[in-house]
């Protein structure tokens, strides 16, 4: 009996570590997709604002669909036996939004398309390029966290959370990171930065995803009782970013119809991925 317990504990430890490794590998892929999108500055100086706005709209659609199918739906299913089945998902969702609101209020940043006078966070004299990159970095924290939590939940071997579902989420995030990388690096190039510098800052915005993913996977795999809260926390953080940052930036250029249709396309793309693979 003692030996079997030791083996079981070792097996659980292995799965917790493997989920962290899976999350790291998945977000290295999403980081690569960000870098691939940012590399557009090497072969084209600029894109039309209409095109850039559509790419942001697509990213918003992917994030909204991922928030439900990959995060909130499993959280709700995991809470069915609770006395208040809606409470873990609701509490985690709101906590995720409040967490991003706190970062938003403290970290200096300025969103794409907005003048430096509209910078948010603590007052600073940092260069505009740094403030722009920090804005998109805030955006990428919940994406990495979501992928990490999804793989951590999958390591618990529960029907509501699967590795294939986590892979679908990572693929969807990577899919939207491709145009997002372009949407970051090209405006930096327009502002006078060199090609290499624009690419560097564009891809750097995705570097936070592996860090957030490792943290999310480790926490989810270690504290299984908190899985509904962790999944919905990541969902709330992503929805906060979509509403507070991505959609306003996409709409600022005036191409509202294009942005809306691109958002719908992104939503459907992520929905298909999650249903087909999850």
mmCIF file of C-alpha atoms in Angstrom:
data_model
loop_
_atom_site.group_PDB
_atom_site.id
_atom_site.type_symbol
_atom_site.label_atom_id
_atom_site.label_comp_id
_atom_site.label_asym_id
_atom_site.label_seq_id
_atom_site.Cartn_x
_atom_site.Cartn_y
_atom_site.Cartn_z
ATOM 1 C CA UNK A 1 0.000 0.000 0.000
ATOM 2 C CA UNK A 2 2.836 2.378 0.883
ATOM 3 C CA UNK A 3 4.653 1.702 -2.392
ATOM 4 C CA UNK A 4 1.499 2.253 -4.433
ATOM 5 C CA UNK A 5 0.937 5.592 -2.697
ATOM 6 C CA UNK A 6 4.498 6.678 -3.495
ATOM 7 C CA UNK A 7 4.050 5.667 -7.145
ATOM 8 C CA UNK A 8 0.757 7.543 -7.304
ATOM 9 C CA UNK A 9 2.341 10.679 -5.862
ATOM 10 C CA UNK A 10 5.244 10.449 -8.308
ATOM 11 C CA UNK A 11 2.792 10.005 -11.170
ATOM 12 C CA UNK A 12 0.802 13.056 -10.084
ATOM 13 C CA UNK A 13 4.014 15.090 -9.809
ATOM 14 C CA UNK A 14 5.042 13.971 -13.296
ATOM 15 C CA UNK A 15 1.717 15.049 -14.765
ATOM 16 C CA UNK A 16 1.904 18.430 -13.012
ATOM 17 C CA UNK A 17 5.363 18.989 -14.454
ATOM 18 C CA UNK A 18 4.363 17.729 -17.890
ATOM 19 C CA UNK A 19 1.443 20.169 -17.971
ATOM 20 C CA UNK A 20 3.886 23.009 -17.264
ATOM 21 C CA UNK A 21 6.155 21.768 -20.064
ATOM 22 C CA UNK A 22 3.180 21.503 -22.425
ATOM 23 C CA UNK A 23 2.041 25.011 -21.542
ATOM 24 C CA UNK A 24 5.558 26.333 -22.082
ATOM 25 C CA UNK A 25 5.846 24.640 -25.474
ATOM 26 C CA UNK A 26 2.404 25.896 -26.514
ATOM 27 C CA UNK A 27 3.170 29.498 -25.605
ATOM 28 C CA UNK A 28 6.588 29.367 -27.239
ATOM 29 C CA UNK A 29 4.539 28.622 -30.357
ATOM 30 C CA UNK A 30 2.228 31.589 -29.713
ATOM 31 C CA UNK A 31 5.292 33.783 -29.124
ATOM 32 C CA UNK A 32 6.747 32.562 -32.425
ATOM 33 C CA UNK A 33 3.497 33.496 -34.190
ATOM 34 C CA UNK A 34 3.729 36.989 -32.699
ATOM 35 C CA UNK A 35 7.299 37.273 -33.996
ATOM 36 C CA UNK A 36 6.239 35.975 -37.417
ATOM 37 C CA UNK A 37 3.560 38.642 -37.633
ATOM 38 C CA UNK A 38 5.986 41.322 -36.462
ATOM 39 C CA UNK A 39 8.446 40.304 -39.197
ATOM 40 C CA UNK A 40 6.109 41.908 -41.756
ATOM 41 C CA UNK A 41 8.057 45.153 -41.260
ATOM 42 C CA UNK A 42 11.012 43.602 -43.094
ATOM 43 C CA UNK A 43 9.141 43.212 -46.350
ATOM 44 C CA UNK A 44 6.529 45.968 -46.186
ATOM 45 C CA UNK A 45 6.740 49.403 -44.602
ATOM 46 C CA UNK A 46 3.049 49.834 -43.968
ATOM 47 C CA UNK A 47 -0.416 48.369 -44.353
ATOM 48 C CA UNK A 48 -3.682 50.193 -44.729
ATOM 49 C CA UNK A 49 -5.355 51.216 -41.495
ATOM 50 C CA UNK A 50 -8.404 49.277 -42.628
ATOM 51 C CA UNK A 51 -6.332 46.084 -42.759
ATOM 52 C CA UNK A 52 -4.743 46.665 -39.341
ATOM 53 C CA UNK A 53 -8.132 47.399 -37.779
ATOM 54 C CA UNK A 54 -9.554 44.191 -39.281
ATOM 55 C CA UNK A 55 -6.703 42.182 -37.771
ATOM 56 C CA UNK A 56 -7.426 43.609 -34.333
ATOM 57 C CA UNK A 57 -11.116 42.811 -34.811
ATOM 58 C CA UNK A 58 -10.204 39.228 -35.700
ATOM 59 C CA UNK A 59 -8.057 38.965 -32.559
ATOM 60 C CA UNK A 60 -10.967 40.234 -30.451
ATOM 61 C CA UNK A 61 -13.273 37.568 -31.880
ATOM 62 C CA UNK A 62 -10.803 34.770 -31.157
ATOM 63 C CA UNK A 63 -10.317 35.950 -27.584
ATOM 64 C CA UNK A 64 -14.055 36.179 -26.900
ATOM 65 C CA UNK A 65 -14.745 32.690 -28.244
ATOM 66 C CA UNK A 66 -11.780 31.232 -26.356
ATOM 67 C CA UNK A 67 -12.999 32.852 -23.157
ATOM 68 C CA UNK A 68 -16.226 30.889 -23.312
ATOM 69 C CA UNK A 69 -15.524 27.545 -24.983
ATOM 70 C CA UNK A 70 -12.043 26.933 -23.585
ATOM 71 C CA UNK A 71 -12.410 28.554 -20.153
ATOM 72 C CA UNK A 72 -15.867 29.504 -18.903
ATOM 73 C CA UNK A 73 -17.730 26.439 -20.149
ATOM 74 C CA UNK A 74 -15.327 23.987 -18.434
ATOM 75 C CA UNK A 75 -15.432 26.144 -15.279
ATOM 76 C CA UNK A 76 -19.228 25.951 -15.179
ATOM 77 C CA UNK A 77 -19.206 22.196 -15.737
ATOM 78 C CA UNK A 78 -16.683 21.706 -12.943
ATOM 79 C CA UNK A 79 -18.950 23.612 -10.553
ATOM 80 C CA UNK A 80 -22.154 21.646 -11.162
ATOM 81 C CA UNK A 81 -21.923 19.878 -7.805
ATOM 82 C CA UNK A 82 -21.426 23.095 -5.817
ATOM 83 C CA UNK A 83 -24.272 24.512 -3.724
ATOM 84 C CA UNK A 84 -24.171 27.606 -5.935
ATOM 85 C CA UNK A 85 -23.017 26.253 -9.333
ATOM 86 C CA UNK A 86 -22.630 29.701 -10.837
ATOM 87 C CA UNK A 87 -20.554 31.175 -8.007
ATOM 88 C CA UNK A 88 -17.000 29.909 -8.812
ATOM 89 C CA UNK A 89 -17.219 30.978 -12.451
ATOM 90 C CA UNK A 90 -18.777 34.338 -11.592
ATOM 91 C CA UNK A 91 -16.278 35.091 -8.822
ATOM 92 C CA UNK A 92 -13.266 34.015 -10.881
ATOM 93 C CA UNK A 93 -14.467 35.949 -13.923
ATOM 94 C CA UNK A 94 -14.867 39.196 -11.999
ATOM 95 C CA UNK A 95 -11.548 38.659 -10.197
ATOM 96 C CA UNK A 96 -9.776 38.291 -13.545
ATOM 97 C CA UNK A 97 -11.219 41.560 -14.769
ATOM 98 C CA UNK A 98 -10.321 43.367 -11.543
ATOM 99 C CA UNK A 99 -6.778 41.985 -11.704
ATOM 100 C CA UNK A 100 -6.267 43.420 -15.195
ATOM 101 C CA UNK A 101 -7.879 46.673 -14.095
ATOM 102 C CA UNK A 102 -5.292 46.917 -11.320
ATOM 103 C CA UNK A 103 -2.396 46.361 -13.735
ATOM 104 C CA UNK A 104 -3.971 48.843 -16.140
ATOM 105 C CA UNK A 105 -4.140 51.502 -13.437
ATOM 106 C CA UNK A 106 -0.524 51.072 -12.338
ATOM 107 C CA UNK A 107 1.634 50.115 -15.338
ATOM 108 C CA UNK A 108 2.388 53.077 -17.657
ATOM 109 C CA UNK A 109 1.181 52.388 -21.215
ATOM 110 C CA UNK A 110 -0.537 53.922 -24.219
ATOM 111 C CA UNK A 111 -2.754 52.058 -26.653
ATOM 112 C CA UNK A 112 -2.125 51.897 -30.388
ATOM 113 C CA UNK A 113 -3.666 54.825 -32.237
ATOM 114 C CA UNK A 114 -3.950 56.942 -29.100
ATOM 115 C CA UNK A 115 -1.812 60.064 -28.456
ATOM 116 C CA UNK A 116 0.785 59.985 -25.681
ATOM 117 C CA UNK A 117 -1.323 62.510 -23.756
ATOM 118 C CA UNK A 118 -3.849 59.695 -23.240
ATOM 119 C CA UNK A 119 -1.292 57.364 -21.629
ATOM 120 C CA UNK A 120 -2.625 55.369 -18.682
ATOM 121 C CA UNK A 121 -1.038 54.152 -15.463
ATOM 122 C CA UNK A 122 1.443 55.986 -13.281
ATOM 123 C CA UNK A 123 2.875 59.168 -14.876
ATOM 124 C CA UNK A 124 6.217 58.592 -16.593
ATOM 125 C CA UNK A 125 8.578 60.105 -19.152
ATOM 126 C CA UNK A 126 9.222 56.818 -20.909
ATOM 127 C CA UNK A 127 9.386 56.877 -24.691
ATOM 128 C CA UNK A 128 6.161 56.339 -26.611
ATOM 129 C CA UNK A 129 7.475 53.128 -28.199
ATOM 130 C CA UNK A 130 7.979 51.602 -24.736
ATOM 131 C CA UNK A 131 4.485 52.652 -23.667
ATOM 132 C CA UNK A 132 3.002 51.047 -26.785
ATOM 133 C CA UNK A 133 4.782 47.756 -26.159
ATOM 134 C CA UNK A 134 3.691 47.741 -22.503
ATOM 135 C CA UNK A 135 0.081 48.156 -23.624
ATOM 136 C CA UNK A 136 0.193 45.083 -25.844
ATOM 137 C CA UNK A 137 2.155 43.201 -23.165
ATOM 138 C CA UNK A 138 -0.727 43.727 -20.744
ATOM 139 C CA UNK A 139 -2.926 42.270 -23.470
ATOM 140 C CA UNK A 140 -0.779 39.132 -23.696
ATOM 141 C CA UNK A 141 -0.694 38.309 -19.970
ATOM 142 C CA UNK A 142 -4.217 36.812 -19.900
ATOM 143 C CA UNK A 143 -3.572 34.925 -23.157
ATOM 144 C CA UNK A 144 -0.559 33.140 -21.684
ATOM 145 C CA UNK A 145 -2.377 32.606 -18.409
ATOM 146 C CA UNK A 146 -5.352 31.081 -20.236
ATOM 147 C CA UNK A 147 -3.188 28.570 -22.104
ATOM 148 C CA UNK A 148 -1.323 27.629 -18.923
ATOM 149 C CA UNK A 149 -4.490 27.127 -16.888
ATOM 150 C CA UNK A 150 -6.015 25.044 -19.692
ATOM 151 C CA UNK A 151 -3.049 22.645 -19.735
ATOM 152 C CA UNK A 152 -2.950 22.568 -15.940
ATOM 153 C CA UNK A 153 -6.646 21.666 -15.840
ATOM 154 C CA UNK A 154 -6.126 18.966 -18.450
ATOM 155 C CA UNK A 155 -3.510 17.309 -16.234
ATOM 156 C CA UNK A 156 -6.267 16.596 -13.692
ATOM 157 C CA UNK A 157 -7.817 14.049 -16.108
ATOM 158 C CA UNK A 158 -11.338 15.387 -15.803
ATOM 159 C CA UNK A 159 -13.772 15.181 -18.747
ATOM 160 C CA UNK A 160 -14.451 18.926 -18.671
ATOM 161 C CA UNK A 161 -10.823 19.842 -19.441
ATOM 162 C CA UNK A 162 -8.784 17.986 -22.062
ATOM 163 C CA UNK A 163 -5.338 18.314 -23.595
ATOM 164 C CA UNK A 164 -6.921 18.577 -27.041
ATOM 165 C CA UNK A 165 -9.025 21.490 -25.795
ATOM 166 C CA UNK A 166 -5.901 23.190 -24.426
ATOM 167 C CA UNK A 167 -4.144 22.601 -27.758
ATOM 168 C CA UNK A 168 -7.110 24.155 -29.570
ATOM 169 C CA UNK A 169 -6.850 27.193 -27.314
ATOM 170 C CA UNK A 170 -3.112 27.529 -27.994
ATOM 171 C CA UNK A 171 -3.701 27.221 -31.738
ATOM 172 C CA UNK A 172 -6.397 29.884 -31.578
ATOM 173 C CA UNK A 173 -4.199 32.256 -29.579
ATOM 174 C CA UNK A 174 -1.335 31.649 -32.007
ATOM 175 C CA UNK A 175 -3.663 32.271 -34.938
ATOM 176 C CA UNK A 176 -4.655 35.663 -33.599
ATOM 177 C CA UNK A 177 -1.091 36.515 -32.525
ATOM 178 C CA UNK A 178 0.021 36.416 -36.159
ATOM 179 C CA UNK A 179 -1.984 39.476 -37.253
ATOM 180 C CA UNK A 180 -1.537 41.019 -33.828
ATOM 181 C CA UNK A 181 2.253 41.017 -34.220
ATOM 182 C CA UNK A 182 1.838 42.904 -37.476
ATOM 183 C CA UNK A 183 -0.633 45.308 -35.871
ATOM 184 C CA UNK A 184 2.019 46.166 -33.254
ATOM 185 C CA UNK A 185 5.205 46.368 -35.338
ATOM 186 C CA UNK A 186 3.831 48.270 -38.345
ATOM 187 C CA UNK A 187 2.560 51.278 -36.328
ATOM 188 C CA UNK A 188 5.932 51.398 -34.557
ATOM 189 C CA UNK A 189 7.606 51.542 -37.960
ATOM 190 C CA UNK A 190 5.259 54.363 -38.966
ATOM 191 C CA UNK A 191 6.345 56.290 -35.884
ATOM 192 C CA UNK A 192 9.927 56.361 -37.118
ATOM 193 C CA UNK A 193 11.514 53.293 -35.558
ATOM 194 C CA UNK A 194 13.843 51.210 -37.722
ATOM 195 C CA UNK A 195 12.752 47.857 -39.131
ATOM 196 C CA UNK A 196 14.811 45.815 -36.686
ATOM 197 C CA UNK A 197 13.697 47.880 -33.705
ATOM 198 C CA UNK A 198 10.048 47.683 -34.762
ATOM 199 C CA UNK A 199 10.313 43.917 -35.128
ATOM 200 C CA UNK A 200 12.091 43.594 -31.778
ATOM 201 C CA UNK A 201 9.438 45.497 -29.875
ATOM 202 C CA UNK A 202 6.650 43.712 -31.786
ATOM 203 C CA UNK A 203 7.845 40.218 -30.924
ATOM 204 C CA UNK A 204 8.844 41.233 -27.408
ATOM 205 C CA UNK A 205 5.203 41.878 -26.601
ATOM 206 C CA UNK A 206 4.604 38.123 -26.868
ATOM 207 C CA UNK A 207 7.470 37.166 -24.549
ATOM 208 C CA UNK A 208 5.250 37.484 -21.477
ATOM 209 C CA UNK A 209 2.992 34.633 -22.629
ATOM 210 C CA UNK A 210 5.342 31.722 -21.736
ATOM 211 C CA UNK A 211 5.962 33.258 -18.301
ATOM 212 C CA UNK A 212 2.240 33.636 -17.606
ATOM 213 C CA UNK A 213 1.546 30.159 -18.997
ATOM 214 C CA UNK A 214 4.074 28.421 -16.752
ATOM 215 C CA UNK A 215 2.627 30.190 -13.716
ATOM 216 C CA UNK A 216 -0.957 29.350 -14.718
ATOM 217 C CA UNK A 217 -0.206 25.685 -15.428
ATOM 218 C CA UNK A 218 1.694 25.215 -12.165
ATOM 219 C CA UNK A 219 -1.074 26.783 -10.096
ATOM 220 C CA UNK A 220 -3.883 24.886 -11.845
ATOM 221 C CA UNK A 221 -2.102 21.530 -11.577
ATOM 222 C CA UNK A 222 -1.222 22.055 -7.922
ATOM 223 C CA UNK A 223 -4.480 23.467 -6.552
ATOM 224 C CA UNK A 224 -7.124 21.362 -8.300
ATOM 225 C CA UNK A 225 -9.934 22.641 -6.080
ATOM 226 C CA UNK A 226 -9.376 26.104 -7.516
ATOM 227 C CA UNK A 227 -9.702 25.028 -11.170
ATOM 228 C CA UNK A 228 -13.150 26.617 -11.782
ATOM 229 C CA UNK A 229 -11.854 29.879 -10.322
ATOM 230 C CA UNK A 230 -8.600 29.730 -12.317
ATOM 231 C CA UNK A 231 -10.329 29.007 -15.637
ATOM 232 C CA UNK A 232 -12.893 31.777 -15.195
ATOM 233 C CA UNK A 233 -10.191 34.156 -13.884
ATOM 234 C CA UNK A 234 -8.341 33.803 -17.203
ATOM 235 C CA UNK A 235 -11.614 34.312 -19.085
ATOM 236 C CA UNK A 236 -12.415 37.498 -17.180
ATOM 237 C CA UNK A 237 -8.936 38.865 -17.816
ATOM 238 C CA UNK A 238 -9.264 38.193 -21.556
ATOM 239 C CA UNK A 239 -12.707 39.770 -21.842
ATOM 240 C CA UNK A 240 -11.447 42.823 -19.959
ATOM 241 C CA UNK A 241 -8.658 43.249 -22.498
ATOM 242 C CA UNK A 242 -11.040 42.818 -25.441
ATOM 243 C CA UNK A 243 -13.512 45.429 -24.208
ATOM 244 C CA UNK A 244 -11.037 47.899 -22.727
ATOM 245 C CA UNK A 245 -8.272 47.706 -25.324
ATOM 246 C CA UNK A 246 -8.661 45.659 -28.490
ATOM 247 C CA UNK A 247 -12.085 46.759 -29.711
ATOM 248 C CA UNK A 248 -11.586 50.494 -28.958
ATOM 249 C CA UNK A 249 -8.258 50.410 -30.838
ATOM 250 C CA UNK A 250 -9.828 48.594 -33.778
ATOM 251 C CA UNK A 251 -12.793 50.994 -33.951
ATOM 252 C CA UNK A 252 -10.694 54.151 -33.689
ATOM 253 C CA UNK A 253 -9.899 54.168 -37.421
ATOM 254 C CA UNK A 254 -13.578 54.387 -38.343
ATOM 255 C CA UNK A 255 -13.778 51.020 -40.157
ATOM 256 C CA UNK A 256 -16.516 49.747 -37.876
ATOM 257 C CA UNK A 257 -18.212 47.373 -40.320
ATOM 258 C CA UNK A 258 -14.930 45.741 -41.339
ATOM 259 C CA UNK A 259 -13.892 45.351 -37.709
ATOM 260 C CA UNK A 260 -17.248 43.821 -36.786
ATOM 261 C CA UNK A 261 -17.122 41.256 -39.591
ATOM 262 C CA UNK A 262 -13.501 40.397 -38.778
ATOM 263 C CA UNK A 263 -14.499 39.941 -35.131
ATOM 264 C CA UNK A 264 -17.271 37.528 -36.149
ATOM 265 C CA UNK A 265 -14.805 35.617 -38.337
ATOM 266 C CA UNK A 266 -12.339 35.353 -35.452
ATOM 267 C CA UNK A 267 -15.093 34.146 -33.112
ATOM 268 C CA UNK A 268 -16.203 31.454 -35.558
ATOM 269 C CA UNK A 269 -12.593 30.377 -36.223
ATOM 270 C CA UNK A 270 -11.946 29.801 -32.529
ATOM 271 C CA UNK A 271 -15.310 28.109 -32.049
ATOM 272 C CA UNK A 272 -14.574 25.662 -34.859
ATOM 273 C CA UNK A 273 -11.106 24.947 -33.494
ATOM 274 C CA UNK A 274 -12.362 24.289 -29.991
ATOM 275 C CA UNK A 275 -15.315 22.109 -31.028
ATOM 276 C CA UNK A 276 -13.297 20.179 -33.614
ATOM 277 C CA UNK A 277 -10.293 19.520 -31.342
ATOM 278 C CA UNK A 278 -11.826 19.802 -27.885
#
